[in-house]
Coordinates of C-alpha atoms in Angstrom, one line a residue:
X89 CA 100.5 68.3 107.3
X90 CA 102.0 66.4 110.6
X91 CA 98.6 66.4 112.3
X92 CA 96.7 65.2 109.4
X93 CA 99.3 62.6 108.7
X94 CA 99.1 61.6 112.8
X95 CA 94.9 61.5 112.1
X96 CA 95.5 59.0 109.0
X97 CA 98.6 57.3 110.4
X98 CA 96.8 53.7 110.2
X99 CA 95.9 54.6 106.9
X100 CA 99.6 54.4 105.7
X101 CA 101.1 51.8 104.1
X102 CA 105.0 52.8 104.5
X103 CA 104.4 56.2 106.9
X104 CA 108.4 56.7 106.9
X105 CA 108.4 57.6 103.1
X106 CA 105.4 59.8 103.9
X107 CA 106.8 61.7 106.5
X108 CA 110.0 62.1 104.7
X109 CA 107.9 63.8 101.6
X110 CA 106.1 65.7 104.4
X111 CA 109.5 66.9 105.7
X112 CA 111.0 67.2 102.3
X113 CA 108.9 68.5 99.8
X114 CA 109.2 72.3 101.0
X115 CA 112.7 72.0 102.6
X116 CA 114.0 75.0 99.5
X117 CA 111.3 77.0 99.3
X118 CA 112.1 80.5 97.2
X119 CA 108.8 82.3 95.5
X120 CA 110.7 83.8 93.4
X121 CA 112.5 80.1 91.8
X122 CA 110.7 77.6 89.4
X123 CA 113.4 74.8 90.5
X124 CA 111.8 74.7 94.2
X125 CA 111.0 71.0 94.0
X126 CA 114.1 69.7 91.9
X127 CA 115.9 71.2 95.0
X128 CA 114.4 70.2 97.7
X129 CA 114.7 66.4 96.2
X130 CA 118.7 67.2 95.6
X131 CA 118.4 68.4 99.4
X132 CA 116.5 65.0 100.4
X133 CA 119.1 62.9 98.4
X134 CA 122.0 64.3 100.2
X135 CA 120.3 63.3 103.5
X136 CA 119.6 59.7 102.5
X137 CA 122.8 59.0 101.4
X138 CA 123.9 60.3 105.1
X139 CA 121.0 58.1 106.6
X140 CA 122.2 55.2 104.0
X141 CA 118.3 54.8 103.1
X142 CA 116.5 51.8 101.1
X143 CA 116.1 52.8 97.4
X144 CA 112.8 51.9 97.9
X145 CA 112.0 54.7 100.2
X146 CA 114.0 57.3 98.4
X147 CA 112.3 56.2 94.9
X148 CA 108.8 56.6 96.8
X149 CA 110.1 60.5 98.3
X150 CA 111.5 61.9 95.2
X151 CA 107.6 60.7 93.7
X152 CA 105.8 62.3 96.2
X153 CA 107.8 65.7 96.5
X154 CA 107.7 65.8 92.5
X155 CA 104.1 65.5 92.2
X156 CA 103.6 68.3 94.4
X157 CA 104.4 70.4 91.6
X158 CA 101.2 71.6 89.8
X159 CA 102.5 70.6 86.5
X160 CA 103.3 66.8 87.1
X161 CA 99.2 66.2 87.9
X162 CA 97.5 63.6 85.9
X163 CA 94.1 62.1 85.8
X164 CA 95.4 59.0 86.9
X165 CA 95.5 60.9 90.8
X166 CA 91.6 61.0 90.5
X167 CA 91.9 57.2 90.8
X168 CA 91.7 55.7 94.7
X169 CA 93.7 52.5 94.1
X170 CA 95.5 50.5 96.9
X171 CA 98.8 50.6 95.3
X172 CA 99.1 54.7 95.4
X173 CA 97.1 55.2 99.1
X174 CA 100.3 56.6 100.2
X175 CA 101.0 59.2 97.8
X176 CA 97.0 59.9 97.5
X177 CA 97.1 61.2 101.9
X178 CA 100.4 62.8 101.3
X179 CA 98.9 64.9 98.4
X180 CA 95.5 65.5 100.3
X181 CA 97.6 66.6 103.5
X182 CA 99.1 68.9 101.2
X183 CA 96.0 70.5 100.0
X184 CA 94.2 70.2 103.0
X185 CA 94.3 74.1 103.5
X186 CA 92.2 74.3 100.4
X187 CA 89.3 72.6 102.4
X188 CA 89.7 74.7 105.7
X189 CA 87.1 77.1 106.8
X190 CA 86.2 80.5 104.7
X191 CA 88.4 82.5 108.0
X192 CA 91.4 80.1 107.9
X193 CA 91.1 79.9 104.4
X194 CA 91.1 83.9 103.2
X195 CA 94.3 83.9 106.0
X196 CA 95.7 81.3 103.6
X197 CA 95.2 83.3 100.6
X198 CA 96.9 86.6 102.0
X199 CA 99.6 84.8 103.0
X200 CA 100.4 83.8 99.6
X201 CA 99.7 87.4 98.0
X202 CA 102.5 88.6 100.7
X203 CA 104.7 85.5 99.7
X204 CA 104.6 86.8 96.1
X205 CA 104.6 90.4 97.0
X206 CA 107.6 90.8 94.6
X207 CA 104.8 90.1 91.6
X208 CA 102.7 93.1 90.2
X209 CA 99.2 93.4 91.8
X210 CA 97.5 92.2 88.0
X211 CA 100.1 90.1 87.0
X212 CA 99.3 87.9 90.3
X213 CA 95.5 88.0 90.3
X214 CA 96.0 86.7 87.2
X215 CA 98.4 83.8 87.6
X216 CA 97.3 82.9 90.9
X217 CA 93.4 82.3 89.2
X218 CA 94.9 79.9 86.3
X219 CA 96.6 77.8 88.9
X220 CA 93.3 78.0 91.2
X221 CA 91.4 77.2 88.4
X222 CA 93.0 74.0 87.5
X223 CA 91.7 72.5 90.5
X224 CA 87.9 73.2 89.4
X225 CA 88.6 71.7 86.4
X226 CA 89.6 68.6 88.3
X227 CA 87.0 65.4 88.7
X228 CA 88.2 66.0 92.3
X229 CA 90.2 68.6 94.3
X230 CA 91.2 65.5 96.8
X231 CA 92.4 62.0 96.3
X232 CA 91.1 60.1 98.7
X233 CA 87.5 59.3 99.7
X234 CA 88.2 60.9 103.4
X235 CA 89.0 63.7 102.4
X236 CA 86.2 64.1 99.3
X237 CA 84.0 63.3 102.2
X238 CA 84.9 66.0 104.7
X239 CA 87.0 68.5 102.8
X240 CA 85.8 68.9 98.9
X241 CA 82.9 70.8 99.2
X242 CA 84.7 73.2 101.4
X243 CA 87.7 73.5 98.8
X244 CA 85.5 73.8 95.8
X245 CA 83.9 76.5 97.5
X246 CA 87.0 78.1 98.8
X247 CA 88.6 78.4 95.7
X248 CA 85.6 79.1 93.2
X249 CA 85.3 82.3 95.8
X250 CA 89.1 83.2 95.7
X251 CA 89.0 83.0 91.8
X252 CA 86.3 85.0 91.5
X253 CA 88.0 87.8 93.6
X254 CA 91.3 87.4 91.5
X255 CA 89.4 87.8 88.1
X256 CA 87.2 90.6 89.4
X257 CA 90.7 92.4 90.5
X258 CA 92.6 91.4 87.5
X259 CA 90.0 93.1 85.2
X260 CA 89.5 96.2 87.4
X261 CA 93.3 96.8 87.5
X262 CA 93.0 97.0 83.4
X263 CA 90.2 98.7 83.3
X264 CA 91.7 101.4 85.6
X265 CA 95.1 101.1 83.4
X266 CA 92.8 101.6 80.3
X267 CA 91.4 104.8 81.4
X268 CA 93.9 106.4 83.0
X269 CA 93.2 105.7 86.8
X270 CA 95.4 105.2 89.8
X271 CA 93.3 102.3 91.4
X272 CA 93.1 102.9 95.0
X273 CA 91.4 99.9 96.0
X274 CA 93.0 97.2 98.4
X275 CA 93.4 93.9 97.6
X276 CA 90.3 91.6 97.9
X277 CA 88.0 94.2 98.2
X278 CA 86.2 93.9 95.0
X279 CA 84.8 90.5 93.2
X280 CA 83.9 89.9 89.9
X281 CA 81.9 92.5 87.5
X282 CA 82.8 95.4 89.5
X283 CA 83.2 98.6 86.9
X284 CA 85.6 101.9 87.5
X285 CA 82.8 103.7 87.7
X286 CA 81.7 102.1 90.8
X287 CA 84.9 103.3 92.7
X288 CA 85.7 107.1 91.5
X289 CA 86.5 107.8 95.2
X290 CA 88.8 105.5 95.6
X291 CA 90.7 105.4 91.8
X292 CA 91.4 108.6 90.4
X293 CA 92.4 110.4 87.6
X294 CA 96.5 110.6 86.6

């Protein structure tokens, strides 16, 4: 996020409050907690008492980290308007991994799965695609034009792929539970449509 808010810096309209989102908006951050933002803007609030900042700027922070929650997304975000440039970057810098390259991007996605390696293997696959999903059912994956330019196709891409891998799993895993099998694939090494059958040396009987 630093170096793609250093690449956009004269882009920025009040960089402070961007940087302290950037900062801020993963300062808690527990897989295993649903309060991870609510948190990290308690932990932000402490500091800006200490730092004595404008209300202005702590108004704009506790926006930006909020919004990085999946649940507070709204269509007005699909919008490119002057007034929320700021918090349009800071999102995008936040996503940016999503328009990476298919190497950097796969290295993303196994990070996550160890991240939530407390999570059953079907249980995940099958979370993780309904949050992946929402973003293909967005107008656009990015905010701003700069980053729809470079960076959309690449996360459209990214993510249709990832989801398809997660569904494929998620529906082997049943299958496998359905019939009895110990599945003995890895993770990610099956996509979409793949049947039990099509593995009997690797999931086997109970």
């Amino acid at each position: 996020m630093i170096l793609n808010f250093k690449h956009f810096y004269q882009e920025l309209t009040f960089p402070r409050t961007v940087l302290f989102a950037i900062f801020f908006h993963d300062y808690i951050y527990d897989p295993k907690s649903n309060n991870n933002e609510e948190e990290s803007v308690q932990a932000f609030e402490s500091c800006a008492r200490d730092l004595e900042l404008d209300a202005d700027v702590v108004k704009g922070v506790k926006h930006m980290i909020n919004l990085t929650s999946s649940g507070h997304y709204t269509k007005e975000l699909e919008e490119d308007k002057p007034k929320t440039r700021d918090v349009h970057y800071f999102l995008d810098f936040d996503l940016s991994i999503l328009g990476s390259n298919p190497v950097e991007y796969t290295l993303y996605a196994k990070k996550i799965r160890k991240e939530y390696n407390h999570v059953g293997e079907e249980e995940f696959c099958t979370r993780r695609a309904q949050v992946m999903e929402k973003f293909l059912e967005r107008k656009y994956v990015f905010c701003t034009k700069e980053f729809r330019q470079f960076a959309e196709e690449n996360a459209r891409k990214n993510v249709q792929g990832e989801v398809v891998i997660l569904r494929g799993r998620a529906e082997h895993l049943r299958t496998c539970k359905e019939k009895g099998h110990t599945c003995g694939i890895k993770d990610g090494e099956i996509e979409g449509g793949t049947e039990v059958e099509e593995c009997t040396d690797l999931c086997s009987q109970d």
